[in-house]
Tab-separated table of C-alpha atoms and ligand atoms in Angstrom:
chain	number	residue	atom	x	y	z
B	148	MET	CA	89.909	68.941	171.888
B	149	ASN	CA	91.744	72.234	172.267
B	150	LEU	CA	92.078	74.759	169.447
B	151	LEU	CA	95.492	73.476	168.334
B	152	GLN	CA	94.137	69.937	168.023
B	153	LYS	CA	91.029	71.132	166.168
B	154	ASP	CA	93.221	73.228	163.863
B	155	LYS	CA	95.309	70.140	163.146
B	156	GLN	CA	92.166	68.198	162.325
B	157	TYR	CA	90.423	70.743	160.116
B	158	ILE	CA	92.896	73.272	158.737
B	159	GLY	CA	95.086	72.356	155.774
B	160	ARG	CA	98.639	73.566	156.325
B	161	ASP	CA	102.112	72.682	155.059
B	162	VAL	CA	103.652	73.284	158.485
B	163	PRO	CA	101.909	73.023	161.868
B	164	ALA	CA	100.409	76.190	163.366
B	165	THR	CA	102.508	78.239	165.784
B	166	PRO	CA	100.730	77.502	169.091
B	167	MET	CA	99.637	81.081	169.688
B	168	GLU	CA	95.947	81.989	169.471
B	169	ILE	CA	95.621	85.573	168.298
B	170	VAL	CA	92.598	87.423	169.628
B	171	GLY	CA	93.549	91.036	169.023
B	172	ALA	CA	95.855	93.414	167.169
B	173	LYS	CA	96.597	97.020	167.999
B	174	GLY	CA	99.383	99.256	166.730
B	175	ASN	CA	102.599	97.234	166.949
B	176	TYR	CA	101.198	94.462	169.099
B	177	LEU	CA	99.361	91.173	168.739
B	178	MET	CA	97.370	89.878	171.696
B	179	ALA	CA	97.061	86.171	172.421
B	180	ARG	CA	94.288	84.227	174.193
B	181	ASP	CA	96.597	83.384	177.114
B	182	GLY	CA	97.022	87.082	177.856
B	183	ARG	CA	100.459	87.440	176.287
B	184	LYS	CA	101.216	90.525	174.227
B	185	TYR	CA	103.717	90.239	171.374
B	186	ILE	CA	105.687	93.003	169.702
B	187	ASP	CA	104.968	92.461	166.033
B	188	PHE	CA	108.035	92.789	163.779
B	189	VAL	CA	106.328	90.701	161.088
B	190	MET	CA	103.137	92.681	160.505
B	191	GLY	CA	101.670	89.820	158.494
B	192	TRP	CA	104.862	89.867	156.379
B	193	CYS	CA	104.716	93.342	154.844
B	194	VAL	CA	100.940	93.641	155.219
B	195	GLY	CA	100.229	95.914	158.199
B	196	ASN	CA	102.348	98.842	157.096
B	197	ILE	CA	100.386	101.554	158.909
B	198	GLY	CA	99.973	99.445	162.059
B	199	TRP	CA	97.018	97.434	163.251
B	200	GLY	CA	93.707	99.004	164.206
B	201	VAL	CA	94.216	102.580	163.030
B	202	PRO	CA	90.975	104.277	164.231
B	203	GLU	CA	90.555	106.537	161.154
B	204	VAL	CA	90.717	103.570	158.805
B	205	GLU	CA	88.568	101.327	160.960
B	206	GLU	CA	85.883	104.042	161.276
B	207	GLU	CA	85.640	104.456	157.529
B	208	ILE	CA	85.310	100.711	157.050
B	209	LYS	CA	82.627	100.474	159.743
B	210	GLU	CA	80.625	103.250	158.119
B	211	TYR	CA	80.393	101.388	154.802
B	212	ASP	CA	76.766	101.101	153.724
B	213	GLY	CA	77.158	100.323	150.007
B	214	PRO	CA	76.182	97.135	148.182
B	215	ASP	CA	77.319	93.781	149.611
B	216	TYR	CA	78.446	92.710	146.178
B	217	VAL	CA	78.765	94.110	142.659
B	218	ASN	CA	79.194	91.933	139.582
B	219	PRO	CA	82.615	92.673	138.031
B	220	PHE	CA	80.942	93.580	134.700
B	221	TYR	CA	78.980	96.482	136.239
B	222	LEU	CA	80.147	99.949	137.182
B	223	TYR	CA	81.061	100.790	140.767
B	224	LYS	CA	82.522	104.183	141.660
B	225	PRO	CA	84.994	103.086	144.389
B	226	TRP	CA	86.644	100.765	141.790
B	227	VAL	CA	87.340	103.748	139.571
B	228	ASP	CA	88.425	105.875	142.543
B	229	LEU	CA	90.912	103.221	143.647
B	230	ALA	CA	92.235	102.534	140.133
B	231	GLN	CA	92.609	106.267	139.471
B	232	LEU	CA	94.490	106.709	142.742
B	233	LEU	CA	96.795	103.791	141.928
B	234	ALA	CA	97.478	105.209	138.455
B	235	LYS	CA	98.432	108.500	140.092
B	236	ILE	CA	100.819	107.164	142.749
B	237	THR	CA	102.531	104.286	140.935
B	238	PRO	CA	105.820	104.750	139.060
B	239	GLY	CA	106.105	105.044	135.289
B	240	LYS	CA	103.273	104.761	132.819
B	241	VAL	CA	101.122	102.040	134.386
B	242	VAL	CA	97.499	103.209	134.372
B	243	LYS	CA	95.046	100.335	134.117
B	244	SER	CA	94.306	98.093	137.068
B	245	PHE	CA	93.088	94.550	136.748
B	246	ARG	CA	91.122	93.806	139.909
B	247	THR	CA	92.424	90.850	141.867
B	248	THR	CA	91.992	89.288	145.290
B	249	GLY	CA	95.692	89.375	146.278
B	250	GLY	CA	99.331	89.073	145.272
B	251	THR	CA	99.310	85.665	143.624
B	252	GLU	CA	96.386	86.513	141.380
B	253	SER	CA	98.051	89.804	140.434
B	254	VAL	CA	101.214	87.952	139.392
B	255	GLU	CA	99.095	85.391	137.527
B	256	VAL	CA	97.310	88.150	135.574
B	257	ALA	CA	100.607	89.937	134.886
B	258	LEU	CA	102.165	86.812	133.383
B	259	GLN	CA	99.048	86.109	131.331
B	260	ALA	CA	98.951	89.708	130.113
B	261	ALA	CA	102.598	89.465	129.044
B	262	MET	CA	101.814	86.303	127.087
B	263	THR	CA	98.804	87.925	125.430
B	264	TYR	CA	100.710	91.091	124.566
B	265	THR	CA	103.892	89.474	123.242
B	266	LYS	CA	102.417	86.197	121.918
B	267	ARG	CA	105.427	84.581	123.592
B	268	THR	CA	105.549	82.050	126.429
B	269	LYS	CA	108.952	82.201	128.156
B	270	PHE	CA	109.745	83.915	131.455
B	271	ILE	CA	112.870	85.049	133.295
B	272	SER	CA	112.992	85.515	137.059
B	273	ILE	CA	115.372	85.336	140.017
B	274	GLU	CA	116.473	82.040	141.527
B	275	GLY	CA	115.103	81.503	145.021
B	276	SER	CA	112.397	84.129	144.600
B	277	TYR	CA	108.736	83.939	145.561
B	278	HIS	CA	105.810	85.379	143.628
B	279	GLY	CA	102.889	83.355	144.968
B	280	HIS	CA	101.485	79.879	144.941
B	281	SER	CA	99.583	79.418	141.675
B	282	ILE	CA	101.126	77.149	139.034
B	283	ALA	CA	102.373	80.133	136.997
B	284	ALA	CA	103.635	82.046	140.057
B	285	MET	CA	105.493	78.957	141.269
B	286	SER	CA	106.922	78.501	137.777
B	287	VAL	CA	108.697	81.853	138.087
B	288	GLY	CA	109.514	81.220	141.754
B	289	MET	CA	112.340	79.191	143.280
B	290	SER	CA	113.468	76.060	141.460
B	291	TYR	CA	112.679	74.060	144.609
B	292	PHE	CA	109.018	74.227	143.528
B	293	ARG	CA	109.969	72.285	140.403
B	294	GLU	CA	111.268	69.403	142.509
B	295	LYS	CA	107.787	69.136	143.996
B	296	TYR	CA	105.771	69.804	140.848
B	297	THR	CA	107.671	68.539	137.876
B	298	ASN	CA	105.225	69.903	135.309
B	299	LEU	CA	105.321	73.614	136.098
B	300	LEU	CA	105.373	75.949	133.073
B	301	PRO	CA	108.211	75.215	130.656
B	302	GLY	CA	110.566	77.928	129.382
B	303	CYS	CA	111.263	79.571	132.739
B	304	GLU	CA	114.889	80.630	133.245
B	305	LYS	CA	116.264	81.681	136.640
B	306	ILE	CA	119.056	84.199	137.266
B	307	ASN	CA	121.296	83.596	140.252
B	308	PRO	CA	122.230	86.474	142.572
B	309	PRO	CA	124.366	88.519	143.005
B	310	LEU	CA	122.338	90.784	140.767
B	311	ASN	CA	125.149	92.791	139.211
B	312	GLU	CA	126.303	93.665	135.699
B	313	LYS	CA	127.277	90.044	134.972
B	314	ALA	CA	123.821	88.760	135.920
B	315	ALA	CA	122.188	91.516	133.859
B	316	LEU	CA	124.212	90.556	130.780
B	317	GLU	CA	123.006	86.992	131.251
B	318	VAL	CA	119.427	88.297	131.228
B	319	GLU	CA	120.162	90.388	128.128
B	320	LYS	CA	121.536	87.362	126.300
B	321	LEU	CA	118.395	85.371	127.030
B	322	LEU	CA	116.183	88.255	125.949
B	323	SER	CA	118.069	88.715	122.701
B	324	HIS	CA	116.363	85.608	121.269
B	325	ARG	CA	113.158	87.680	121.262
B	326	ASP	CA	111.066	84.824	122.613
B	327	VAL	CA	110.731	85.857	126.259
B	328	ALA	CA	107.273	87.149	127.248
B	329	ALA	CA	108.297	88.717	130.548
B	330	TYR	CA	111.033	89.371	133.047
B	331	ILE	CA	109.693	89.440	136.623
B	332	SER	CA	111.339	90.309	139.913
B	333	GLU	CA	110.881	92.318	143.053
B	334	PRO	CA	112.857	95.605	142.866
B	335	ILE	CA	114.327	94.937	146.320
B	336	ILE	CA	113.968	91.265	146.934
B	337	CYS	CA	112.219	90.845	150.262
B	338	ASN	CA	111.756	87.129	149.608
B	339	LEU	CA	115.512	86.587	149.518
B	340	GLY	CA	115.934	88.435	152.816
B	341	VAL	CA	116.124	91.959	151.366
B	342	VAL	CA	118.573	91.561	148.502
B	343	MET	CA	119.342	94.809	146.672
B	344	PRO	CA	120.330	94.473	143.014
B	345	ASP	CA	122.948	96.909	141.688
B	346	GLN	CA	121.614	99.955	139.838
B	347	GLU	CA	123.560	98.730	136.823
B	348	TYR	CA	121.663	95.426	136.936
B	349	PHE	CA	118.303	97.122	136.528
B	350	ASP	CA	119.606	99.651	133.999
B	351	ILE	CA	120.691	96.818	131.729
B	352	VAL	CA	117.679	94.562	132.357
B	353	ALA	CA	115.086	97.310	131.869
B	354	GLY	CA	116.886	98.503	128.721
B	355	ALA	CA	117.085	94.985	127.310
B	356	CYS	CA	113.381	94.373	127.982
B	357	LYS	CA	112.568	97.458	125.948
B	358	LYS	CA	115.011	96.556	123.178
B	359	TYR	CA	113.811	92.973	122.722
B	360	GLY	CA	110.073	93.467	123.314
B	361	THR	CA	109.914	91.672	126.675
B	362	VAL	CA	107.411	92.877	129.266
B	363	PHE	CA	109.123	94.224	132.383
B	364	ILE	CA	107.077	93.101	135.400
B	365	VAL	CA	107.945	94.503	138.802
B	366	ASP	CA	106.433	92.676	141.756
B	367	GLU	CA	105.845	95.133	144.602
B	368	VAL	CA	103.424	92.942	146.530
B	369	ALA	CA	105.849	92.927	149.477
B	370	SER	CA	108.094	95.962	148.852
B	371	GLY	CA	105.315	98.409	147.944
B	372	PHE	CA	103.585	101.039	150.076
B	373	GLY	CA	106.503	102.510	151.952
B	374	ARG	CA	108.315	99.421	153.186
B	375	THR	CA	111.737	100.457	151.862
B	376	GLY	CA	111.449	104.194	152.567
B	377	LYS	CA	109.943	105.146	149.195
B	378	LEU	CA	106.290	104.616	148.347
B	379	PHE	CA	107.473	101.973	145.855
B	380	ALA	CA	110.889	100.324	145.933
B	381	SER	CA	110.987	100.816	142.128
B	382	GLU	CA	111.626	104.481	142.834
B	383	TRP	CA	115.088	103.745	144.305
B	384	TYR	CA	116.124	102.473	140.862
B	385	LYS	CA	113.932	104.818	138.790
B	386	LEU	CA	112.190	101.769	137.338
B	387	GLU	CA	109.285	102.192	134.960
B	388	PRO	CA	107.569	98.812	134.916
B	389	ASP	CA	105.258	97.740	132.118
B	390	ILE	CA	103.236	95.885	134.734
B	391	LEU	CA	103.316	96.390	138.485
B	392	THR	CA	101.859	93.746	140.794
B	393	LEU	CA	100.419	94.864	144.128
B	394	GLY	CA	98.813	93.349	147.221
B	395	LYS	CA	99.555	93.212	150.965
B	396	GLY	CA	100.208	96.863	152.000
B	397	LEU	CA	97.676	98.068	149.418
B	398	THR	CA	94.999	97.332	151.997
B	399	GLY	CA	97.279	97.262	155.027
B	400	GLY	CA	95.538	94.029	155.995
B	401	TYR	CA	92.209	95.785	156.546
B	402	ALA	CA	90.804	93.691	153.697
B	403	ALA	CA	91.962	91.349	150.933
B	404	LEU	CA	92.701	92.834	147.530
B	405	GLY	CA	95.433	93.097	144.916
B	406	ALA	CA	96.083	94.721	141.558
B	407	ALA	CA	97.992	94.120	138.351
B	408	ILE	CA	98.389	97.629	136.997
B	409	MET	CA	99.752	97.949	133.479
B	410	THR	CA	100.446	100.332	130.620
B	411	GLU	CA	97.680	101.442	128.319
B	412	GLU	CA	99.344	99.547	125.467
B	413	ILE	CA	99.454	96.191	127.249
B	414	ALA	CA	95.943	96.630	128.657
B	415	LYS	CA	94.725	97.423	125.124
B	416	SER	CA	96.097	94.132	123.827
B	417	MET	CA	93.848	92.337	126.309
B	418	GLU	CA	90.597	93.849	125.051
B	419	PHE	CA	88.362	91.156	123.547
B	420	ASN	CA	91.443	88.983	123.482
B	421	PHE	CA	91.846	87.748	127.012
B	422	SER	CA	89.609	86.160	129.567
B	423	PHE	CA	89.921	87.666	132.998
B	424	TYR	CA	87.265	87.141	135.610
B	425	SER	CA	87.652	87.318	139.373
B	426	THR	CA	84.400	86.947	141.322
B	427	PHE	CA	85.812	88.500	144.473
B	428	GLY	CA	88.456	90.712	142.857
B	429	TRP	CA	87.962	94.179	144.393
B	430	HIS	CA	84.966	93.116	146.446
B	431	PRO	CA	83.082	96.373	147.252
B	432	ARG	CA	83.880	96.299	150.999
B	433	ASN	CA	87.526	95.503	150.347
B	434	THR	CA	87.765	98.299	147.808
B	435	VAL	CA	86.496	100.802	150.343
B	436	ALA	CA	88.950	99.413	152.924
B	437	ALA	CA	91.829	99.731	150.447
B	438	LEU	CA	90.793	103.323	149.720
B	439	ALA	CA	90.621	104.125	153.437
B	440	ASN	CA	94.082	102.620	154.011
B	441	LEU	CA	95.616	104.334	150.997
B	442	ARG	CA	94.112	107.736	151.692
B	443	TYR	CA	95.404	107.547	155.256
B	444	PHE	CA	98.847	106.579	153.959
B	445	ILE	CA	98.952	109.298	151.329
B	446	LYS	CA	97.817	111.981	153.781
B	447	LYS	CA	100.772	111.098	156.020
B	448	LYS	CA	103.116	109.997	153.257
B	449	GLN	CA	106.002	112.410	153.861
B	450	THR	CA	105.986	111.839	157.607
B	451	ILE	CA	105.741	108.048	157.245
B	452	LEU	CA	108.474	107.780	154.602
B	453	SER	CA	110.943	109.981	156.443
B	454	HIS	CA	110.192	108.037	159.654
B	455	VAL	CA	110.874	104.763	157.807
B	456	ARG	CA	114.279	106.020	156.722
B	457	THR	CA	115.241	107.280	160.203
B	458	MET	CA	113.924	104.188	161.938
B	459	GLY	CA	115.495	101.986	159.259
B	460	SER	CA	118.930	103.455	160.000
B	461	TYR	CA	118.366	102.928	163.725
B	462	PHE	CA	117.515	99.254	163.126
B	463	GLU	CA	120.434	98.762	160.761
B	464	ASN	CA	122.975	100.374	163.111
B	465	ARG	CA	121.777	98.499	166.136
B	466	LEU	CA	121.591	95.148	164.326
B	467	ARG	CA	125.093	95.616	162.932
B	468	SER	CA	126.466	96.388	166.377
B	469	MET	CA	125.025	93.234	167.968
B	470	ASN	CA	127.150	90.229	168.826
B	471	SER	CA	125.747	87.063	167.296
B	472	ARG	CA	126.657	83.464	168.105
B	473	TYR	CA	127.456	82.839	164.419
B	474	PRO	CA	128.501	85.266	161.674
B	475	THR	CA	125.390	87.003	160.405
B	476	GLU	CA	124.946	89.440	157.530
B	477	VAL	CA	122.519	92.344	158.001
B	478	ARG	CA	120.740	93.810	154.960
B	479	ALA	CA	118.357	96.715	155.280
B	480	LYS	CA	116.491	99.222	153.173
B	481	GLY	CA	114.099	101.329	155.206
B	482	LEU	CA	112.117	98.938	157.348
B	483	ALA	CA	112.705	95.952	155.069
B	484	ILE	CA	115.350	94.061	157.013
B	485	GLY	CA	116.951	90.683	156.386
B	486	LEU	CA	119.578	88.764	158.341
B	487	GLU	CA	121.402	85.821	156.846
B	488	SER	CA	123.643	83.264	158.523
B	489	LYS	CA	125.327	80.301	156.888
B	490	GLN	CA	124.845	78.364	160.133
B	491	HIS	CA	122.062	75.875	159.421
B	492	GLY	CA	119.042	76.369	161.705
B	493	TYR	CA	120.525	79.352	163.561
B	494	MET	CA	117.959	81.861	162.322
B	495	ILE	CA	115.120	79.478	163.214
B	496	ASP	CA	116.574	79.166	166.701
B	497	VAL	CA	116.756	82.968	167.035
B	498	MET	CA	113.153	83.291	165.885
B	499	SER	CA	111.941	80.692	168.421
B	500	ARG	CA	113.792	82.423	171.257
B	501	CYS	CA	112.298	85.769	170.222
B	502	ILE	CA	108.766	84.370	170.206
B	503	ALA	CA	109.302	82.878	173.667
B	504	LYS	CA	110.320	86.347	174.884
B	505	GLY	CA	107.374	88.120	173.240
B	506	LEU	CA	108.827	89.345	169.942
B	507	LEU	CA	107.573	88.174	166.551
B	508	VAL	CA	110.050	87.915	163.665
B	509	SER	CA	109.928	85.483	160.763
B	510	GLU	CA	112.315	83.064	159.103
B	511	LEU	CA	112.779	82.234	155.430
B	512	GLY	CA	114.162	78.743	155.004
B	513	SER	CA	116.909	77.821	157.478
B	514	PHE	CA	119.296	80.687	156.777
B	515	ILE	CA	117.324	83.922	156.621
B	516	LEU	CA	115.362	85.916	159.153
B	517	THR	CA	113.244	88.918	158.232
B	518	ILE	CA	112.108	91.923	160.239
B	519	PHE	CA	109.213	93.961	158.842
B	520	PRO	CA	107.852	96.237	161.584
B	521	ALA	CA	105.009	98.708	161.114
B	522	LEU	CA	106.235	101.784	159.271
B	523	THR	CA	104.811	103.933	162.060
B	524	LEU	CA	106.707	102.078	164.809
B	525	ASP	CA	107.645	104.298	167.762
B	526	GLN	CA	111.149	104.550	169.180
B	527	LYS	CA	110.295	102.982	172.551
B	528	THR	CA	108.778	99.834	171.045
B	529	ALA	CA	111.582	99.629	168.490
B	530	LYS	CA	114.155	99.651	171.294
B	531	GLU	CA	112.194	97.156	173.353
B	532	GLY	CA	111.947	94.781	170.401
B	533	LEU	CA	115.607	95.156	169.454
B	534	ASP	CA	116.694	94.563	173.073
B	535	ILE	CA	114.792	91.278	173.017
B	536	PHE	CA	116.285	90.455	169.631
B	537	GLU	CA	119.824	91.128	170.870
B	538	SER	CA	119.301	88.832	173.844
B	539	CYS	CA	118.249	86.014	171.462
B	540	LEU	CA	121.031	86.408	168.932
W	4	PLP	C1	106.736	89.389	146.197
W	4	PLP	C2	105.470	88.611	146.395
W	4	PLP	N1	104.675	88.377	145.333
W	4	PLP	C3	103.527	87.695	145.455
W	4	PLP	C4	103.125	87.178	146.675
W	4	PLP	C5	101.847	86.435	146.791
W	4	PLP	O1	100.895	87.228	147.457
W	4	PLP	P1	99.609	86.596	148.142
W	4	PLP	O2	100.065	85.768	149.302
W	4	PLP	O3	98.778	87.793	148.545
W	4	PLP	O4	98.914	85.766	147.123
W	4	PLP	C6	103.930	87.383	147.795
W	4	PLP	C7	103.541	86.837	149.100
W	4	PLP	O5	104.300	86.786	150.054
W	4	PLP	C8	105.134	88.125	147.657
W	4	PLP	O6	105.935	88.369	148.709
C-alpha cells in the first residue's frame, strides 16, 4: 500500500487528501517526497506568517529544556510572559488570556464567557462565516452546518453581507431586545474570501453591543498577527473587542496554541463561576514556541507590516490587471487576498492548475479562492508565483 492508500485507510477526513507528500518546509516553499518544490501562497491558511523554518525561532525552540508538562493549576513563568505580551500588543482593554489549544477552543471559551457574563444565551454572527468546528463554533458559523447538524445551539441569528449601515441596523435591532450574549465576527472576514465591512457597520455594531450589554467578540484567529498590514485587523476599524480570539499566526505554526483574551470585567465574572480546563492548553513547549515566534515578529514588526502593505498593493495591482476566463472580483487587504467568481467550479479549476504548476493556493467552496503568502515574501518569489497564477487564470 502506498501512503495515499494508507492515509485513506487510517486517517479520518471529510475530503480525500491532496496527493502530495510534504517532507519539508522552508521560507516560502514546501518540499514534496517526489522532489517537487511548491511556492506556498497558503501558509497553512494564515498560520505561517513569518515563513517556515526561521532559524532564530527554531533555535529557541530547540534549546528548550523546561518541564515536559505543567498542570494548568500550577504556576509557570512562560505562561505569564506570553499572557502579559498578548495584553500589551492586543487592541483595546483585553488583558486576561484563557489558555487554549487553538482557534476553535478559543471561540468556544469566548462564547461560554459571554454566556457566563451576560447570563444570556443568544448569539449573532455573519452568514457564511467560519469560527471552528465545535458545536458552539459551528452554531455561529455558516447556516450550511445546520443542514448537517439540526440540533446546533438555538438562538443564533446570522447577518447577510454586504456589511454596511443597513446590516448594522439589523444587528442593532436584534440587540435591542437585550437577550443576546455575544456578537462575533472576524474584523476582515478571511473566511468569506476577505470581505471588508464598512467602517459604519462596525461603528454601529460596536456601539450597540455596548448600549445593550452584548459582548463584542472579535475573531482574529485568521486575520491576526500582521496578515492585513496591521498587527490586528481590528486596528483598521479602531475596534475595542470585549473578547479577542487568537490562534494560527500566534505561533506561526511552530506549535499549537490559541488564546481567548478578554477584559478584566468579563474575566472576573468567570471566577468561581465557570469551569474551564484544557489539559494541553498552552503546553509548556508550545508556549515557548509562541513566545519565540511573537518576539521575532515584534522585533521586526515595523519592517514586516510595511512590507505587507507594499507587497499587498503589488499583489492587488497585478491580480486586477490579469485576464481571467470568467469575471472575477479581487479583494485584498495587505496579504489577505480573496478572489471570487460566480462561475461554478472555476476557482477550483484555477487552484488545481496552480498546484500542477507548483503553486499552492486554496479554495473556499466553489466560488472563492484565497491567497495568504508569508508576510516576509520576497519580490522574486512573489512575481514567480503570480506569473504561475496568471497562466492558470
Ligand atoms: C476565523 C477563524 N476562527 C476560528 C478558526 C478555528 O481555528 P482552529 O482550526 O485552530 O481550531 C478558524 C480556522 O480556520 C478561523 O479561520
